[in-house]
mmCIF file of C-alpha atoms in Angstrom:
data_model
loop_
_atom_site.group_PDB
_atom_site.id
_atom_site.type_symbol
_atom_site.label_atom_id
_atom_site.label_comp_id
_atom_site.label_asym_id
_atom_site.label_seq_id
_atom_site.Cartn_x
_atom_site.Cartn_y
_atom_site.Cartn_z
ATOM 1 C CA MET E 252 0.000 0.000 0.000
ATOM 2 C CA THR E 253 1.169 3.469 -0.824
ATOM 3 C CA SER E 254 0.434 6.439 1.313
ATOM 4 C CA ALA E 255 -0.991 9.566 -0.197
ATOM 5 C CA VAL E 256 1.486 12.407 -0.132
ATOM 6 C CA THR E 257 0.163 15.933 -0.080
ATOM 7 C CA ASP E 258 2.003 18.349 -2.391
ATOM 8 C CA PRO E 259 2.649 21.544 -0.425
ATOM 9 C CA ALA E 260 2.859 23.574 -3.668
ATOM 10 C CA ARG E 261 -0.591 22.526 -4.827
ATOM 11 C CA PRO E 262 -3.446 24.661 -3.473
ATOM 12 C CA ARG E 263 -5.762 22.803 -1.206
ATOM 13 C CA ARG E 264 -9.284 22.257 -2.574
ATOM 14 C CA THR E 265 -11.784 23.809 -0.238
ATOM 15 C CA ASP E 266 -15.314 22.693 0.381
ATOM 16 C CA ARG E 267 -18.035 24.750 -1.380
ATOM 17 C CA LYS E 268 -20.216 24.539 1.703
ATOM 18 C CA GLY E 269 -19.896 26.481 4.868
ATOM 19 C CA ASP E 270 -19.973 25.108 8.317
ATOM 20 C CA SER E 271 -23.749 24.823 8.206
ATOM 21 C CA GLY E 272 -23.825 23.109 4.808
ATOM 22 C CA THR E 273 -25.475 26.067 3.098
ATOM 23 C CA ARG E 274 -24.150 26.829 -0.354
ATOM 24 C CA ARG E 275 -22.659 30.302 -0.509
ATOM 25 C CA ARG E 276 -21.746 32.552 -3.408
ATOM 26 C CA PRO E 277 -18.814 34.963 -3.479
ATOM 27 C CA ASP E 278 -19.691 38.538 -2.649
ATOM 28 C CA ARG E 279 -18.310 41.413 -4.691
ATOM 29 C CA ARG E 280 -16.753 42.781 -1.525
ATOM 30 C CA GLY E 281 -14.719 39.608 -1.102
ATOM 31 C CA GLY E 282 -17.033 37.823 1.313
ATOM 32 C CA SER E 283 -19.786 35.352 0.617
ATOM 33 C CA ARG E 284 -23.552 35.376 0.839
ATOM 34 C CA PRO E 285 -26.177 32.638 0.828
ATOM 35 C CA ALA E 286 -27.742 31.703 -2.490
ATOM 36 C CA HIS E 287 -31.203 32.073 -0.964
ATOM 37 C CA ALA E 288 -30.487 35.777 -0.417
ATOM 38 C CA ASP E 289 -31.483 36.421 -4.049
ATOM 39 C CA HIS E 290 -34.862 34.793 -3.425
ATOM 40 C CA GLY E 291 -35.334 36.901 -0.322
ATOM 41 C CA ALA E 292 -34.673 40.050 -2.344
ATOM 42 C CA TRP E 293 -37.485 39.134 -4.729
ATOM 43 C CA PHE E 294 -39.899 38.902 -1.810
ATOM 44 C CA LEU E 295 -38.907 42.433 -0.808
ATOM 45 C CA VAL E 296 -39.510 43.707 -4.352
ATOM 46 C CA LEU E 297 -42.898 42.017 -4.777
ATOM 47 C CA PRO E 298 -44.982 44.608 -2.844
ATOM 48 C CA ALA E 299 -43.874 47.277 -5.328
ATOM 49 C CA LEU E 300 -43.786 44.991 -8.371
ATOM 50 C CA VAL E 301 -47.283 43.526 -8.071
ATOM 51 C CA PRO E 302 -49.148 46.875 -8.262
ATOM 52 C CA ILE E 303 -47.061 47.874 -11.285
ATOM 53 C CA LEU E 304 -47.914 44.624 -13.056
ATOM 54 C CA LEU E 305 -51.598 44.836 -12.162
ATOM 55 C CA LEU E 306 -52.181 48.560 -12.698
ATOM 56 C CA SER E 307 -49.699 49.422 -15.458
ATOM 57 C CA VAL E 308 -48.382 46.458 -17.418
ATOM 58 C CA GLY E 309 -51.652 44.512 -17.367
ATOM 59 C CA PRO E 310 -53.863 47.356 -18.697
ATOM 60 C CA LEU E 311 -51.204 48.225 -21.274
ATOM 61 C CA LEU E 312 -51.171 44.688 -22.677
ATOM 62 C CA TYR E 313 -54.966 44.575 -22.610
ATOM 63 C CA GLY E 314 -55.139 47.887 -24.485
ATOM 64 C CA ILE E 315 -52.722 46.638 -27.141
ATOM 65 C CA ALA E 316 -54.826 43.515 -27.634
ATOM 66 C CA LEU E 317 -58.015 45.621 -27.753
ATOM 67 C CA ALA E 318 -56.550 47.699 -30.602
ATOM 68 C CA PHE E 319 -56.786 44.682 -32.903
ATOM 69 C CA THR E 320 -60.513 44.134 -32.282
ATOM 70 C CA ASP E 321 -63.749 45.893 -33.216
ATOM 71 C CA SER E 322 -64.777 46.361 -29.585
ATOM 72 C CA GLN E 323 -67.662 48.817 -29.185
ATOM 73 C CA SER E 324 -70.041 49.748 -26.430
ATOM 74 C CA GLY E 325 -73.645 48.633 -26.585
ATOM 75 C CA ARG E 326 -73.172 45.941 -29.234
ATOM 76 C CA THR E 327 -74.820 42.573 -28.796
ATOM 77 C CA SER E 328 -72.606 40.556 -31.140
ATOM 78 C CA PRO E 329 -69.293 39.168 -29.873
ATOM 79 C CA THR E 330 -66.117 41.188 -30.336
ATOM 80 C CA GLN E 331 -64.235 40.155 -33.467
ATOM 81 C CA TRP E 332 -60.523 40.167 -34.251
ATOM 82 C CA VAL E 333 -59.942 42.647 -37.102
ATOM 83 C CA GLY E 334 -56.141 42.699 -37.277
ATOM 84 C CA VAL E 335 -54.644 46.024 -38.306
ATOM 85 C CA LEU E 336 -57.906 47.476 -39.632
ATOM 86 C CA ASN E 337 -58.091 50.072 -36.854
ATOM 87 C CA PHE E 338 -54.564 51.229 -37.629
ATOM 88 C CA GLN E 339 -55.352 51.475 -41.337
ATOM 89 C CA ASP E 340 -58.364 53.666 -40.543
ATOM 90 C CA LEU E 341 -56.201 55.736 -38.243
ATOM 91 C CA LEU E 342 -53.742 56.525 -41.027
ATOM 92 C CA HIS E 343 -56.533 58.247 -42.976
ATOM 93 C CA ASP E 344 -58.156 59.961 -40.000
ATOM 94 C CA ARG E 345 -57.494 63.660 -40.552
ATOM 95 C CA LEU E 346 -58.939 64.630 -37.168
ATOM 96 C CA PHE E 347 -56.545 62.371 -35.303
ATOM 97 C CA TRP E 348 -53.476 63.716 -37.056
ATOM 98 C CA GLU E 349 -54.721 67.241 -36.468
ATOM 99 C CA SER E 350 -54.985 66.450 -32.766
ATOM 100 C CA PHE E 351 -51.491 64.972 -32.960
ATOM 101 C CA ARG E 352 -50.196 68.228 -34.441
ATOM 102 C CA ILE E 353 -51.944 70.221 -31.707
ATOM 103 C CA GLY E 354 -50.434 67.883 -29.116
ATOM 104 C CA LEU E 355 -46.927 68.572 -30.421
ATOM 105 C CA LEU E 356 -47.562 72.327 -30.438
ATOM 106 C CA TRP E 357 -48.878 72.090 -26.897
ATOM 107 C CA ALA E 358 -45.951 69.970 -25.649
ATOM 108 C CA ILE E 359 -43.302 72.214 -27.218
ATOM 109 C CA GLY E 360 -45.138 75.417 -26.312
ATOM 110 C CA VAL E 361 -45.312 74.379 -22.667
ATOM 111 C CA THR E 362 -41.951 72.627 -22.245
ATOM 112 C CA VAL E 363 -39.658 75.302 -23.707
ATOM 113 C CA PRO E 364 -40.991 78.359 -21.794
ATOM 114 C CA GLN E 365 -41.392 76.175 -18.735
ATOM 115 C CA PHE E 366 -37.686 75.332 -18.774
ATOM 116 C CA LEU E 367 -36.467 78.872 -19.510
ATOM 117 C CA LEU E 368 -38.616 80.483 -16.816
ATOM 118 C CA ALA E 369 -37.801 77.735 -14.317
ATOM 119 C CA LEU E 370 -34.084 78.176 -14.992
ATOM 120 C CA GLY E 371 -34.301 81.905 -14.317
ATOM 121 C CA LEU E 372 -36.310 81.326 -11.153
ATOM 122 C CA ALA E 373 -33.887 78.635 -9.957
ATOM 123 C CA LEU E 374 -30.933 80.976 -10.477
ATOM 124 C CA LEU E 375 -32.761 83.654 -8.507
ATOM 125 C CA LEU E 376 -33.639 81.307 -5.647
ATOM 126 C CA ASN E 377 -30.055 80.041 -5.547
ATOM 127 C CA SER E 378 -28.698 83.543 -4.963
ATOM 128 C CA ASN E 379 -28.326 85.323 -1.628
ATOM 129 C CA LEU E 380 -31.913 86.503 -1.607
ATOM 130 C CA ARG E 381 -33.635 87.903 1.459
ATOM 131 C CA LEU E 382 -36.379 85.591 2.751
ATOM 132 C CA ARG E 383 -35.070 82.953 0.375
ATOM 133 C CA GLY E 384 -36.738 80.122 2.289
ATOM 134 C CA LEU E 385 -40.140 81.794 2.049
ATOM 135 C CA ALA E 386 -39.642 82.471 -1.654
ATOM 136 C CA ARG E 387 -38.788 78.803 -2.272
ATOM 137 C CA ALA E 388 -41.895 77.691 -0.388
ATOM 138 C CA LEU E 389 -44.131 80.052 -2.368
ATOM 139 C CA ALA E 390 -42.565 78.954 -5.658
ATOM 140 C CA ILE E 391 -43.750 75.360 -5.279
ATOM 141 C CA ILE E 392 -47.374 76.155 -4.402
ATOM 142 C CA PRO E 393 -48.666 75.535 -7.966
ATOM 143 C CA TRP E 394 -46.968 72.130 -7.909
ATOM 144 C CA ALA E 395 -48.882 71.156 -4.766
ATOM 145 C CA MET E 396 -52.271 72.008 -6.310
ATOM 146 C CA PRO E 397 -54.238 69.300 -8.195
ATOM 147 C CA GLU E 398 -54.631 69.891 -11.924
ATOM 148 C CA VAL E 399 -58.411 70.125 -11.639
ATOM 149 C CA VAL E 400 -58.144 72.861 -9.010
ATOM 150 C CA VAL E 401 -55.614 74.729 -11.173
ATOM 151 C CA ALA E 402 -57.915 74.493 -14.196
ATOM 152 C CA VAL E 403 -60.977 75.723 -12.287
ATOM 153 C CA MET E 404 -58.990 78.625 -10.861
ATOM 154 C CA TRP E 405 -57.754 79.685 -14.299
ATOM 155 C CA ARG E 406 -61.230 79.373 -15.766
ATOM 156 C CA LEU E 407 -62.238 82.064 -13.287
ATOM 157 C CA VAL E 408 -59.235 84.168 -14.300
ATOM 158 C CA TYR E 409 -60.147 83.840 -17.997
ATOM 159 C CA HIS E 410 -63.890 84.387 -17.461
ATOM 160 C CA PRO E 411 -65.072 86.792 -20.199
ATOM 161 C CA ASP E 412 -67.396 88.839 -17.951
ATOM 162 C CA ALA E 413 -66.005 88.774 -14.421
ATOM 163 C CA GLY E 414 -62.502 87.348 -14.870
ATOM 164 C CA VAL E 415 -59.489 88.974 -13.264
ATOM 165 C CA LEU E 416 -57.657 89.213 -16.587
ATOM 166 C CA ASN E 417 -60.393 91.067 -18.444
ATOM 167 C CA GLU E 418 -61.062 93.312 -15.453
ATOM 168 C CA THR E 419 -57.379 94.253 -15.343
ATOM 169 C CA LEU E 420 -57.218 94.934 -19.072
ATOM 170 C CA SER E 421 -60.388 96.991 -18.874
ATOM 171 C CA GLY E 422 -58.933 99.080 -16.063
ATOM 172 C CA LEU E 423 -55.848 99.743 -18.198
ATOM 173 C CA GLY E 424 -57.958 100.745 -21.178
ATOM 174 C CA LEU E 425 -56.853 97.720 -23.255
ATOM 175 C CA GLY E 426 -60.259 96.249 -24.012
ATOM 176 C CA GLY E 427 -61.277 93.580 -21.565
ATOM 177 C CA ASP E 428 -64.006 91.773 -23.478
ATOM 178 C CA THR E 429 -61.980 88.838 -24.845
ATOM 179 C CA ASP E 430 -63.343 85.317 -24.451
ATOM 180 C CA TRP E 431 -59.968 83.700 -23.950
ATOM 181 C CA LEU E 432 -60.980 80.033 -23.757
ATOM 182 C CA SER E 433 -63.646 80.145 -26.466
ATOM 183 C CA GLY E 434 -61.834 82.186 -29.108
ATOM 184 C CA PRO E 435 -60.226 80.134 -31.903
ATOM 185 C CA ALA E 436 -57.111 82.335 -31.872
ATOM 186 C CA THR E 437 -56.682 82.614 -28.095
ATOM 187 C CA ALA E 438 -57.740 79.221 -26.710
ATOM 188 C CA LEU E 439 -54.498 77.323 -27.316
ATOM 189 C CA PRO E 440 -52.144 80.139 -26.153
ATOM 190 C CA ALA E 441 -54.293 80.626 -23.041
ATOM 191 C CA VAL E 442 -54.136 76.927 -22.197
ATOM 192 C CA ILE E 443 -50.377 76.843 -22.848
ATOM 193 C CA LEU E 444 -49.920 79.681 -20.367
ATOM 194 C CA VAL E 445 -51.723 77.653 -17.708
ATOM 195 C CA GLY E 446 -49.577 74.613 -18.486
ATOM 196 C CA VAL E 447 -46.387 76.639 -18.092
ATOM 197 C CA TRP E 448 -47.565 78.104 -14.779
ATOM 198 C CA ALA E 449 -48.643 74.741 -13.382
ATOM 199 C CA GLY E 450 -45.510 72.792 -14.345
ATOM 200 C CA MET E 451 -42.800 75.390 -13.744
ATOM 201 C CA PRO E 452 -42.333 74.689 -9.984
ATOM 202 C CA GLN E 453 -41.391 71.053 -10.565
ATOM 203 C CA THR E 454 -38.745 72.069 -13.096
ATOM 204 C CA THR E 455 -37.534 74.822 -10.781
ATOM 205 C CA VAL E 456 -37.010 72.413 -7.872
ATOM 206 C CA ALA E 457 -35.037 69.997 -10.077
ATOM 207 C CA LEU E 458 -32.817 72.740 -11.504
ATOM 208 C CA LEU E 459 -32.316 74.277 -8.066
ATOM 209 C CA ALA E 460 -31.046 70.933 -6.790
ATOM 210 C CA GLY E 461 -28.604 70.827 -9.692
ATOM 211 C CA LEU E 462 -27.429 74.371 -9.013
ATOM 212 C CA GLN E 463 -26.701 73.579 -5.379
ATOM 213 C CA ASN E 464 -24.375 70.788 -6.506
ATOM 214 C CA ALA E 465 -22.348 73.161 -8.702
ATOM 215 C CA PRO E 466 -18.844 73.681 -7.222
ATOM 216 C CA HIS E 467 -18.554 77.144 -5.647
ATOM 217 C CA GLU E 468 -14.765 77.034 -5.936
ATOM 218 C CA LEU E 469 -14.978 77.133 -9.731
ATOM 219 C CA HIS E 470 -17.336 80.121 -9.569
ATOM 220 C CA GLU E 471 -14.904 81.975 -7.341
ATOM 221 C CA ALA E 472 -11.939 81.075 -9.549
ATOM 222 C CA ALA E 473 -13.767 82.211 -12.687
ATOM 223 C CA ALA E 474 -14.763 85.469 -11.004
ATOM 224 C CA LEU E 475 -11.138 86.097 -9.977
ATOM 225 C CA ASP E 476 -10.084 85.504 -13.583
ATOM 226 C CA GLY E 477 -12.422 88.286 -14.668
ATOM 227 C CA ALA E 478 -15.222 86.147 -16.141
ATOM 228 C CA GLY E 479 -18.616 87.839 -16.234
ATOM 229 C CA ALA E 480 -21.899 86.358 -15.056
ATOM 230 C CA TRP E 481 -22.812 84.994 -18.507
ATOM 231 C CA ARG E 482 -19.364 83.494 -18.990
ATOM 232 C CA ARG E 483 -19.492 81.829 -15.564
ATOM 233 C CA PHE E 484 -22.904 80.411 -16.378
ATOM 234 C CA LEU E 485 -21.686 78.861 -19.651
ATOM 235 C CA THR E 486 -18.436 77.445 -18.300
ATOM 236 C CA VAL E 487 -19.330 76.477 -14.727
ATOM 237 C CA THR E 488 -23.062 76.455 -14.045
ATOM 238 C CA TRP E 489 -24.409 74.893 -17.226
ATOM 239 C CA PRO E 490 -22.017 71.882 -17.287
ATOM 240 C CA ALA E 491 -23.035 71.157 -13.683
ATOM 241 C CA ILE E 492 -26.801 71.233 -14.308
ATOM 242 C CA ARG E 493 -26.848 69.910 -17.876
ATOM 243 C CA PRO E 494 -27.678 66.278 -16.949
ATOM 244 C CA VAL E 495 -30.533 67.453 -14.726
ATOM 245 C CA ALA E 496 -31.744 69.904 -17.384
ATOM 246 C CA LEU E 497 -31.821 67.266 -20.112
ATOM 247 C CA SER E 498 -33.588 64.750 -17.902
ATOM 248 C CA VAL E 499 -36.278 67.109 -16.627
ATOM 249 C CA THR E 500 -36.887 68.550 -20.110
ATOM 250 C CA ALA E 501 -37.381 65.117 -21.658
ATOM 251 C CA LEU E 502 -39.723 64.025 -18.878
ATOM 252 C CA ASN E 503 -41.661 67.294 -19.067
ATOM 253 C CA PHE E 504 -42.151 66.892 -22.805
ATOM 254 C CA ILE E 505 -43.520 63.368 -22.368
ATOM 255 C CA TRP E 506 -45.728 64.457 -19.472
ATOM 256 C CA ASN E 507 -47.078 67.452 -21.397
ATOM 257 C CA PHE E 508 -47.738 65.421 -24.525
ATOM 258 C CA ASN E 509 -49.852 63.035 -22.444
ATOM 259 C CA SER E 510 -51.777 65.817 -20.686
ATOM 260 C CA PHE E 511 -55.490 65.339 -20.182
ATOM 261 C CA ALA E 512 -57.090 66.753 -17.017
ATOM 262 C CA LEU E 513 -55.865 70.336 -17.330
ATOM 263 C CA VAL E 514 -57.049 70.870 -20.909
ATOM 264 C CA TYR E 515 -60.203 68.821 -20.402
ATOM 265 C CA VAL E 516 -61.413 71.034 -17.547
ATOM 266 C CA LEU E 517 -60.339 74.279 -19.219
ATOM 267 C CA THR E 518 -61.749 73.833 -22.722
ATOM 268 C CA GLY E 519 -62.895 70.230 -23.198
ATOM 269 C CA GLY E 520 -60.905 70.226 -26.453
ATOM 270 C CA GLY E 521 -62.736 73.220 -27.932
ATOM 271 C CA PRO E 522 -63.415 75.528 -29.552
ATOM 272 C CA GLY E 523 -63.827 73.520 -32.726
ATOM 273 C CA GLY E 524 -61.088 71.092 -31.719
ATOM 274 C CA ARG E 525 -58.443 73.843 -31.418
ATOM 275 C CA THR E 526 -57.235 72.394 -28.098
ATOM 276 C CA ARG E 527 -58.117 68.746 -28.681
ATOM 277 C CA LEU E 528 -54.978 66.892 -27.637
ATOM 278 C CA PRO E 529 -54.464 63.237 -28.670
ATOM 279 C CA MET E 530 -55.490 62.017 -25.213
ATOM 280 C CA LEU E 531 -58.717 64.015 -25.433
ATOM 281 C CA PHE E 532 -59.425 62.650 -28.893
ATOM 282 C CA ALA E 533 -58.926 59.051 -27.733
ATOM 283 C CA TYR E 534 -61.097 59.717 -24.677
ATOM 284 C CA GLU E 535 -63.941 61.028 -26.851
ATOM 285 C CA GLU E 536 -63.739 58.065 -29.219
ATOM 286 C CA ALA E 537 -63.863 55.602 -26.325
ATOM 287 C CA PHE E 538 -66.347 57.119 -23.885
ATOM 288 C CA ARG E 539 -68.454 59.436 -26.027
ATOM 289 C CA TYR E 540 -68.763 57.352 -29.185
ATOM 290 C CA GLY E 541 -68.027 53.913 -27.693
ATOM 291 C CA GLN E 542 -65.281 52.962 -30.171
ATOM 292 C CA PHE E 543 -63.057 51.116 -27.729
ATOM 293 C CA GLY E 544 -60.977 49.260 -30.309
ATOM 294 C CA TYR E 545 -60.332 52.376 -32.348
ATOM 295 C CA ALA E 546 -59.432 54.410 -29.259
ATOM 296 C CA ALA E 547 -57.056 51.647 -28.144
ATOM 297 C CA ALA E 548 -55.316 51.880 -31.530
ATOM 298 C CA MET E 549 -54.810 55.609 -30.917
ATOM 299 C CA GLY E 550 -53.309 54.792 -27.537
ATOM 300 C CA CYS E 551 -50.910 52.320 -29.146
ATOM 301 C CA VAL E 552 -49.722 54.980 -31.597
ATOM 302 C CA MET E 553 -49.091 57.412 -28.748
ATOM 303 C CA VAL E 554 -47.240 54.751 -26.744
ATOM 304 C CA ALA E 555 -45.070 54.060 -29.791
ATOM 305 C CA VAL E 556 -44.251 57.749 -30.199
ATOM 306 C CA ILE E 557 -43.363 58.125 -26.532
ATOM 307 C CA SER E 558 -41.225 54.967 -26.710
ATOM 308 C CA VAL E 559 -39.268 56.392 -29.654
ATOM 309 C CA LEU E 560 -38.691 59.649 -27.771
ATOM 310 C CA LEU E 561 -37.505 57.723 -24.726
ATOM 311 C CA ALA E 562 -35.172 55.606 -26.870
ATOM 312 C CA VAL E 563 -33.634 58.714 -28.439
ATOM 313 C CA TYR E 564 -33.234 60.314 -25.021
ATOM 314 C CA LEU E 565 -31.633 57.225 -23.453
ATOM 315 C CA ALA E 566 -29.336 56.773 -26.455
ATOM 316 C CA GLY E 567 -28.175 60.362 -26.072
ATOM 317 C CA ARG E 568 -27.565 59.909 -22.350
ATOM 318 C CA LEU E 569 -25.605 56.695 -22.882
ATOM 319 C CA LYS E 570 -23.540 58.302 -25.635
ATOM 320 C CA GLY E 571 -22.818 61.287 -23.421
ATOM 321 C CA GLY E 572 -21.814 58.988 -20.575
ATOM 322 C CA ASP E 573 -19.416 57.066 -22.845
ATOM 323 C CA GLU E 574 -17.814 60.291 -24.063
ATOM 324 C CA GLN E 575 -17.274 61.425 -20.489
#
C-alpha cells in the first residue's frame, strides 16, 4: 500500500459549503452570501412589483390587444378580431393627425418656456436673496395644487365677464371683453400659459437641486479671472446642471404630450377642436362614441411615439456617458 502524499505547492481544494452546509456565493466585496439571499430580495420587491404589473403592465397589454378588435359599447354581437384594420383607418383619420399636431404644439409650447422660466427662477432662488426660504416655499405652491383645481382657478381668471384678466385689461384701457378660452385664436395660447404656470415649480425644484451641486470654488476662480456672469454660467453652471436639465426637459415633454385633465377642464378640447390633444381625442372616441378598439389603436400609436422619444433620449444619455 502506498500512502498519499500531499504536495505543499498545490493549493488545497476547499469545500463549497460552509460550516452549516449552506451553499454560498462569493460577494463582490470579497465575502460570501447565501444563495437564498437572491430569493429573499425578490420577496422584498414584490410589494412594489405587483401593483405595477396589475395597474400598469396589465392594462397596457390589454389595451394593445383591444386595438386589434372591433370592440364597441352597446353591441350585442361578440367582439371580433380585425387585425390592423383600426390602424389602417387611423392613417386616414385627418382629425386624429390634427390632434397629434396640436399635441406637439402644446408639448413644445409648454416645455420650452417652462424650462427657460424655471431656470431663471432657480438661479434667482439660488442667490443670496432675502427671505429665500419663504420664496422657495411660495414657488412650489402651484406644484402642490391638483390639476383640476388649477384648471378651475384659471377658468375664473379667464372668465369673459367677471374674470381677473379682463377686469385688469379693462382698467388699463386695453379692451377687456376677450373670451380667452372660447376664441379660436386665443384658446391654445391661453391653455399653454396655464400649463407653463402649473408645471414650472417642478422644473424649478429639479434645476435648483442641480445648481446647489455646482462647485462654488470654480465660480470663485472664474470670477477672480475676470469672467462675467454669462461666462461663468456657460463654463461652470451649465455643465453642472446639464444632466438634470436634459432629464427634466425630456420628462416634461412626455408628461405634457400626455396631458389630459388640465385641458379637459379648461376647454374640453374646444373651440372647434383647437385644443383637442391626442389624449382628449382618444377619450372622446372611447367614452363618447363607444369605439373602444379604435381608441385603443390611438393609444398604441401614442405609446409608440413616446417609446421612440424615450429611446432617443436614453441613447443620447448613454452616448454622453461614454464620451465622459
